[in-house]
Amino acid sequence: IWNLPENVRTRYDLTSLKILWHLAAPCPAWLKEAFIGWLGEDVIWELYGGTEAQGGTVISGAEWMTHRGSVGKPNPECEIIVVSESGERLLANEIGEVFLRPLTGQGTTYRYIGAEPKAIDGGFESIGDMGYFDEDGYLYLADRQTDMILSGGANIYPAEVEAAIDSCPGVRSSAVIGLPHEDLGNYVHAIVDAPDGIKEEDLLAHLADRLVRYKIPRSIEFSSEPMRDDAGKVRRKALRQDRLTSA
């Protein structure tokens, strides 16, 4: 969308499109901004929450333009908090694990097969996301806790690196994982789907303008296979396991 010629973007009459919802997987900020520019900020809406229905957020395109990257404020029917590893509630702009609960209490009727939900006192449950609130009470997601890469003592969230990679012309999709490193613990490895080919040096130059140095992948693997499954999700754990097994 972001680089479509004007004649392509105006080929179809979309005036009957009143609302477009997106959810279930992160949408890079540059791509969402392009959609808003194309369809209008009154059309684009985003929803965040879990299938388990502990709670969620909603944000309009207009709100998003003033809180770029946010997934919105908690719905009136729920409460959302951000918690540190030690269980303390964090202040604005501090990244931690996101916990949710309905205002009516835990009240959920689902059950996991072979596992228990991750819960803390008060009926709050986690669906595995990391994030933070800004001073205005808007929630921003960092990434899945299980996908975070700890490299040289720094926390690196793959979704941020993938968004930078995907914004490079010629890239269709990407996945970023951590692979073992003797000194750093893990290093950042990128799997890039670029159907028509792209030079590694051009991609690295593109990333140098968008990421701090320690977040830039130390190794890049080019693939002809899309990185997302039919549900639009990146299965980083499976990709990492495949590479560890074949190493």
CSV table of N, CA and C in Angstrom, one decimal, residues 52-153:
chain,number,residue,atom,x,y,z
A,52,GLU,N,-9.6,-15.2,25.1
A,52,GLU,CA,-10.1,-15.6,26.4
A,52,GLU,C,-11.0,-14.5,27.0
A,53,ALA,N,-11.0,-13.3,26.4
A,53,ALA,CA,-12.0,-12.2,26.7
A,53,ALA,C,-11.8,-11.7,28.1
A,54,GLN,N,-10.6,-11.6,28.6
A,54,GLN,CA,-10.4,-10.9,29.9
A,54,GLN,C,-10.5,-9.4,29.8
A,55,GLY,N,-10.3,-8.9,28.6
A,55,GLY,CA,-10.5,-7.4,28.4
A,55,GLY,C,-9.8,-7.0,27.1
A,56,GLY,N,-9.8,-5.8,26.8
A,56,GLY,CA,-9.2,-5.3,25.6
A,56,GLY,C,-9.2,-3.8,25.4
A,57,THR,N,-8.7,-3.4,24.3
A,57,THR,CA,-8.7,-1.9,24.0
A,57,THR,C,-9.2,-1.7,22.6
A,58,VAL,N,-9.6,-0.5,22.3
A,58,VAL,CA,-10.0,0.0,21.0
A,58,VAL,C,-9.5,1.3,20.7
A,59,ILE,N,-9.0,1.6,19.5
A,59,ILE,CA,-8.5,2.9,19.1
A,59,ILE,C,-9.0,3.3,17.7
A,60,SER,N,-9.4,4.5,17.5
A,60,SER,CA,-9.8,5.0,16.2
A,60,SER,C,-8.6,5.5,15.4
A,61,GLY,N,-8.7,5.7,14.1
A,61,GLY,CA,-7.6,6.2,13.4
A,61,GLY,C,-7.3,7.6,13.8
A,62,ALA,N,-8.3,8.4,14.2
A,62,ALA,CA,-8.0,9.8,14.6
A,62,ALA,C,-7.2,9.8,15.9
A,63,GLU,N,-7.5,8.9,16.9
A,63,GLU,CA,-6.8,8.8,18.1
A,63,GLU,C,-5.4,8.3,17.8
A,64,TRP,N,-5.3,7.4,16.9
A,64,TRP,CA,-4.0,6.8,16.6
A,64,TRP,C,-3.0,7.8,16.1
A,65,MET,N,-3.5,8.7,15.3
A,65,MET,CA,-2.6,9.8,14.7
A,65,MET,C,-2.0,10.7,15.7
A,66,THR,N,-2.7,10.8,16.9
A,66,THR,CA,-2.1,11.6,18.0
A,66,THR,C,-1.4,10.7,19.0
A,67,HIS,N,-1.5,9.4,18.9
A,67,HIS,CA,-0.8,8.4,19.8
A,67,HIS,C,-0.3,7.3,18.9
A,68,ARG,N,0.6,7.6,18.0
A,68,ARG,CA,1.1,6.7,17.0
A,68,ARG,C,1.7,5.5,17.6
A,69,GLY,N,1.2,4.3,17.1
A,69,GLY,CA,1.7,3.0,17.6
A,69,GLY,C,0.9,2.4,18.7
A,70,SER,N,-0.1,3.2,19.3
A,70,SER,CA,-0.9,2.7,20.4
A,70,SER,C,-2.0,1.8,19.9
A,71,VAL,N,-2.4,0.9,20.8
A,71,VAL,CA,-3.6,0.0,20.5
A,71,VAL,C,-4.8,0.6,21.3
A,72,GLY,N,-4.7,1.7,22.0
A,72,GLY,CA,-5.9,2.4,22.6
A,72,GLY,C,-5.9,2.3,24.1
A,73,LYS,N,-7.0,2.8,24.6
A,73,LYS,CA,-7.3,2.7,26.1
A,73,LYS,C,-8.1,1.5,26.4
A,74,PRO,N,-8.0,1.0,27.7
A,74,PRO,CA,-8.8,-0.1,28.1
A,74,PRO,C,-10.3,0.1,27.9
A,75,ASN,N,-11.1,-0.9,27.5
A,75,ASN,CA,-12.5,-0.8,27.4
A,75,ASN,C,-13.1,-0.5,28.8
A,76,PRO,N,-14.3,0.1,28.8
A,76,PRO,CA,-14.9,0.4,30.1
A,76,PRO,C,-15.2,-0.8,31.0
A,77,GLU,N,-15.3,-2.0,30.3
A,77,GLU,CA,-15.7,-3.2,31.0
A,77,GLU,C,-14.5,-3.9,31.6
A,78,CYS,N,-13.3,-3.4,31.5
A,78,CYS,CA,-12.1,-4.1,32.0
A,78,CYS,C,-11.1,-3.2,32.6
A,79,GLU,N,-10.1,-3.8,33.2
A,79,GLU,CA,-8.9,-3.1,33.8
A,79,GLU,C,-7.7,-3.7,33.2
A,80,ILE,N,-6.7,-2.9,32.9
A,80,ILE,CA,-5.4,-3.4,32.3
A,80,ILE,C,-4.3,-2.8,33.1
A,81,ILE,N,-3.3,-3.6,33.5
A,81,ILE,CA,-2.2,-3.0,34.2
A,81,ILE,C,-0.9,-3.6,33.6
A,82,VAL,N,0.2,-2.9,33.8
A,82,VAL,CA,1.5,-3.4,33.3
A,82,VAL,C,2.4,-3.7,34.6
A,83,VAL,N,3.0,-4.9,34.6
A,83,VAL,CA,3.6,-5.4,35.8
A,83,VAL,C,5.1,-5.8,35.5
A,84,SER,N,5.9,-5.5,36.5
A,84,SER,CA,7.3,-5.9,36.4
A,84,SER,C,7.5,-7.4,36.6
A,85,GLU,N,8.7,-7.9,36.5
A,85,GLU,CA,9.0,-9.3,36.7
A,85,GLU,C,8.8,-9.6,38.2
A,86,SER,N,9.0,-8.6,39.1
A,86,SER,CA,8.8,-8.8,40.5
A,86,SER,C,7.4,-8.7,41.0
A,87,GLY,N,6.5,-8.3,40.0
A,87,GLY,CA,5.1,-8.2,40.3
A,87,GLY,C,4.6,-6.8,40.7
A,88,GLU,N,5.5,-5.8,40.5
A,88,GLU,CA,5.1,-4.4,40.9
A,88,GLU,C,4.4,-3.8,39.7
A,89,ARG,N,3.4,-3.0,39.9
A,89,ARG,CA,2.8,-2.2,38.9
A,89,ARG,C,3.7,-1.1,38.4
A,90,LEU,N,3.9,-0.9,37.1
A,90,LEU,CA,4.8,0.0,36.6
A,90,LEU,C,4.2,1.3,36.2
A,91,LEU,N,5.0,2.3,36.2
A,91,LEU,CA,4.6,3.7,35.8
A,91,LEU,C,4.6,3.9,34.3
A,92,ALA,N,4.1,5.0,33.9
A,92,ALA,CA,4.0,5.3,32.5
A,92,ALA,C,5.4,5.2,31.8
A,93,ASN,N,5.3,4.6,30.6
A,93,ASN,CA,6.5,4.5,29.7
A,93,ASN,C,7.5,3.4,30.2
A,94,GLU,N,7.1,2.6,31.2
A,94,GLU,CA,8.0,1.5,31.7
A,94,GLU,C,7.4,0.2,31.1
A,95,ILE,N,8.2,-0.6,30.4
A,95,ILE,CA,7.8,-1.8,29.7
A,95,ILE,C,7.7,-2.9,30.7
A,96,GLY,N,6.6,-3.6,30.7
A,96,GLY,CA,6.4,-4.8,31.5
A,96,GLY,C,5.4,-5.8,30.9
A,97,GLU,N,5.0,-6.7,31.7
A,97,GLU,CA,4.0,-7.7,31.1
A,97,GLU,C,2.6,-7.1,31.3
A,98,VAL,N,1.7,-7.3,30.3
A,98,VAL,CA,0.4,-6.8,30.3
A,98,VAL,C,-0.6,-7.8,31.0
A,99,PHE,N,-1.3,-7.3,32.0
A,99,PHE,CA,-2.3,-8.2,32.6
A,99,PHE,C,-3.7,-7.5,32.5
A,100,LEU,N,-4.7,-8.4,32.3
A,100,LEU,CA,-6.1,-7.9,32.1
A,100,LEU,C,-7.1,-8.6,33.0
A,101,ARG,N,-8.2,-7.9,33.4
A,101,ARG,CA,-9.3,-8.6,34.1
A,101,ARG,C,-10.6,-7.8,33.8
A,102,PRO,N,-11.7,-8.5,33.8
A,102,PRO,CA,-13.0,-7.9,33.7
A,102,PRO,C,-13.3,-7.1,35.0
A,103,LEU,N,-14.0,-6.0,34.9
A,103,LEU,CA,-14.3,-5.3,36.1
A,103,LEU,C,-15.2,-6.1,37.1
A,104,THR,N,-15.9,-7.0,36.5
A,104,THR,CA,-16.8,-7.9,37.3
A,104,THR,C,-16.1,-9.0,38.0
A,105,GLY,N,-14.8,-9.0,37.9
A,105,GLY,CA,-14.0,-10.1,38.5
A,105,GLY,C,-13.5,-11.0,37.4
A,106,GLN,N,-12.8,-12.1,37.8
A,106,GLN,CA,-12.1,-13.0,36.8
A,106,GLN,C,-13.1,-13.5,35.8
A,107,GLY,N,-14.1,-14.3,36.3
A,107,GLY,CA,-15.3,-14.6,35.6
A,107,GLY,C,-15.1,-15.3,34.3
A,108,THR,N,-14.0,-15.7,33.9
A,108,THR,CA,-13.8,-16.3,32.6
A,108,THR,C,-14.1,-17.8,32.7
A,109,THR,N,-14.7,-18.4,31.6
A,109,THR,CA,-15.1,-19.8,31.6
A,109,THR,C,-14.3,-20.7,30.8
A,110,TYR,N,-13.2,-20.2,30.2
A,110,TYR,CA,-12.4,-21.0,29.4
A,110,TYR,C,-11.4,-21.8,30.2
A,111,ARG,N,-10.8,-22.8,29.6
A,111,ARG,CA,-9.7,-23.6,30.3
A,111,ARG,C,-8.7,-24.0,29.2
A,112,TYR,N,-7.5,-24.0,29.6
A,112,TYR,CA,-6.4,-24.4,28.8
A,112,TYR,C,-6.2,-25.9,28.9
A,113,ILE,N,-5.9,-26.6,27.8
A,113,ILE,CA,-5.6,-28.1,27.9
A,113,ILE,C,-4.1,-28.2,28.1
A,114,GLY,N,-3.7,-28.8,29.2
A,114,GLY,CA,-2.3,-29.1,29.4
A,114,GLY,C,-1.6,-27.9,30.0
A,115,ALA,N,-2.3,-26.8,30.4
A,115,ALA,CA,-1.6,-25.7,31.0
A,115,ALA,C,-2.6,-24.9,31.8
A,116,GLU,N,-2.0,-24.0,32.6
A,116,GLU,CA,-2.8,-23.1,33.4
A,116,GLU,C,-2.6,-21.6,33.0
A,117,PRO,N,-3.6,-20.8,33.1
A,117,PRO,CA,-3.4,-19.4,32.7
A,117,PRO,C,-2.4,-18.7,33.7
A,118,LYS,N,-1.7,-17.8,33.2
A,118,LYS,CA,-0.8,-17.0,34.1
A,118,LYS,C,-1.5,-15.9,34.7
A,119,ALA,N,-1.7,-16.0,36.1
A,119,ALA,CA,-2.5,-15.1,36.8
A,119,ALA,C,-1.7,-14.5,38.0
A,120,ILE,N,-2.2,-13.3,38.4
A,120,ILE,CA,-1.6,-12.7,39.6
A,120,ILE,C,-2.8,-12.3,40.5
A,121,ASP,N,-2.5,-11.8,41.7
A,121,ASP,CA,-3.6,-11.5,42.7
A,121,ASP,C,-4.5,-10.5,42.1
A,122,GLY,N,-5.8,-10.7,42.4
A,122,GLY,CA,-6.8,-9.7,42.0
A,122,GLY,C,-7.6,-10.2,40.7
A,123,GLY,N,-7.2,-11.4,40.2
A,123,GLY,CA,-7.9,-11.9,39.1
A,123,GLY,C,-7.4,-11.5,37.8
A,124,PHE,N,-6.2,-10.8,37.8
A,124,PHE,CA,-5.6,-10.4,36.5
A,124,PHE,C,-4.9,-11.6,35.8
A,125,GLU,N,-5.1,-11.7,34.5
A,125,GLU,CA,-4.4,-12.7,33.7
A,125,GLU,C,-3.6,-12.1,32.6
A,126,SER,N,-2.6,-12.8,32.2
A,126,SER,CA,-1.7,-12.4,31.1
A,126,SER,C,-2.0,-13.3,29.9
A,127,ILE,N,-1.9,-12.6,28.7
A,127,ILE,CA,-2.0,-13.4,27.5
A,127,ILE,C,-0.6,-13.4,26.8
A,128,GLY,N,0.4,-13.0,27.5
A,128,GLY,CA,1.8,-13.1,27.1
A,128,GLY,C,2.4,-11.9,26.4
A,129,ASP,N,1.7,-10.8,26.5
A,129,ASP,CA,2.2,-9.6,25.8
A,129,ASP,C,3.0,-8.7,26.7
A,130,MET,N,4.0,-8.0,26.2
A,130,MET,CA,4.7,-7.0,26.9
A,130,MET,C,4.3,-5.6,26.3
A,131,GLY,N,4.3,-4.6,27.2
A,131,GLY,CA,3.9,-3.3,26.7
A,131,GLY,C,4.0,-2.2,27.8
A,132,TYR,N,3.5,-1.0,27.5
A,132,TYR,CA,3.5,0.1,28.5
A,132,TYR,C,2.4,1.1,28.2
A,133,PHE,N,2.1,1.8,29.2
A,133,PHE,CA,1.1,2.9,29.0
A,133,PHE,C,1.8,4.3,28.9
A,134,ASP,N,1.3,5.2,28.1
A,134,ASP,CA,1.8,6.5,28.1
A,134,ASP,C,1.1,7.4,29.2
A,135,GLU,N,1.5,8.6,29.3
A,135,GLU,CA,0.9,9.5,30.3
A,135,GLU,C,-0.6,9.7,30.1
A,136,ASP,N,-1.1,9.5,28.9
A,136,ASP,CA,-2.5,9.7,28.7
A,136,ASP,C,-3.3,8.5,28.8
A,137,GLY,N,-2.7,7.4,29.3
A,137,GLY,CA,-3.4,6.1,29.5
A,137,GLY,C,-3.6,5.3,28.3
A,138,TYR,N,-2.8,5.5,27.2
A,138,TYR,CA,-2.9,4.7,26.0
A,138,TYR,C,-1.9,3.6,26.1
A,139,LEU,N,-2.3,2.4,25.7
A,139,LEU,CA,-1.5,1.2,25.8
A,139,LEU,C,-0.7,1.0,24.5
A,140,TYR,N,0.6,0.7,24.6
A,140,TYR,CA,1.5,0.3,23.5
A,140,TYR,C,2.0,-1.1,23.7
A,141,LEU,N,2.1,-1.9,22.7
A,141,LEU,CA,2.6,-3.3,22.9
A,141,LEU,C,4.0,-3.3,22.4
A,142,ALA,N,4.8,-4.0,23.1
A,142,ALA,CA,6.2,-4.2,22.7
A,142,ALA,C,6.4,-5.5,21.9
A,143,ASP,N,6.0,-6.6,22.5
A,143,ASP,CA,6.0,-7.9,21.8
A,143,ASP,C,5.6,-9.0,22.7
A,144,ARG,N,5.5,-10.2,22.2
A,144,ARG,CA,5.2,-11.3,23.1
A,144,ARG,C,6.4,-11.5,24.0
A,145,GLN,N,6.1,-11.8,25.3
A,145,GLN,CA,7.2,-12.1,26.3
A,145,GLN,C,8.1,-13.2,25.8
A,146,THR,N,7.5,-14.3,25.2
A,146,THR,CA,8.3,-15.5,24.9
A,146,THR,C,9.1,-15.2,23.6
A,147,ASP,N,8.9,-14.1,22.9
A,147,ASP,CA,9.6,-13.8,21.7
A,147,ASP,C,10.8,-12.8,21.9
A,148,MET,N,10.8,-12.2,23.1
A,148,MET,CA,11.8,-11.2,23.4
A,148,MET,C,13.2,-11.8,23.3
A,149,ILE,N,14.1,-11.1,22.8
A,149,ILE,CA,15.5,-11.5,22.7
A,149,ILE,C,16.4,-10.8,23.7
A,150,LEU,N,17.0,-11.5,24.5
A,150,LEU,CA,18.0,-10.9,25.5
A,150,LEU,C,19.4,-11.0,24.9
A,151,SER,N,19.9,-9.9,24.5
A,151,SER,CA,21.2,-9.9,23.8
A,151,SER,C,22.2,-8.9,24.5
A,152,GLY,N,23.2,-9.5,25.1
A,152,GLY,CA,24.2,-8.6,25.7
A,152,GLY,C,23.6,-7.7,26.8
A,153,GLY,N,22.6,-8.3,27.5
A,153,GLY,CA,21.9,-7.5,28.6
A,153,GLY,C,20.8,-6.6,28.1
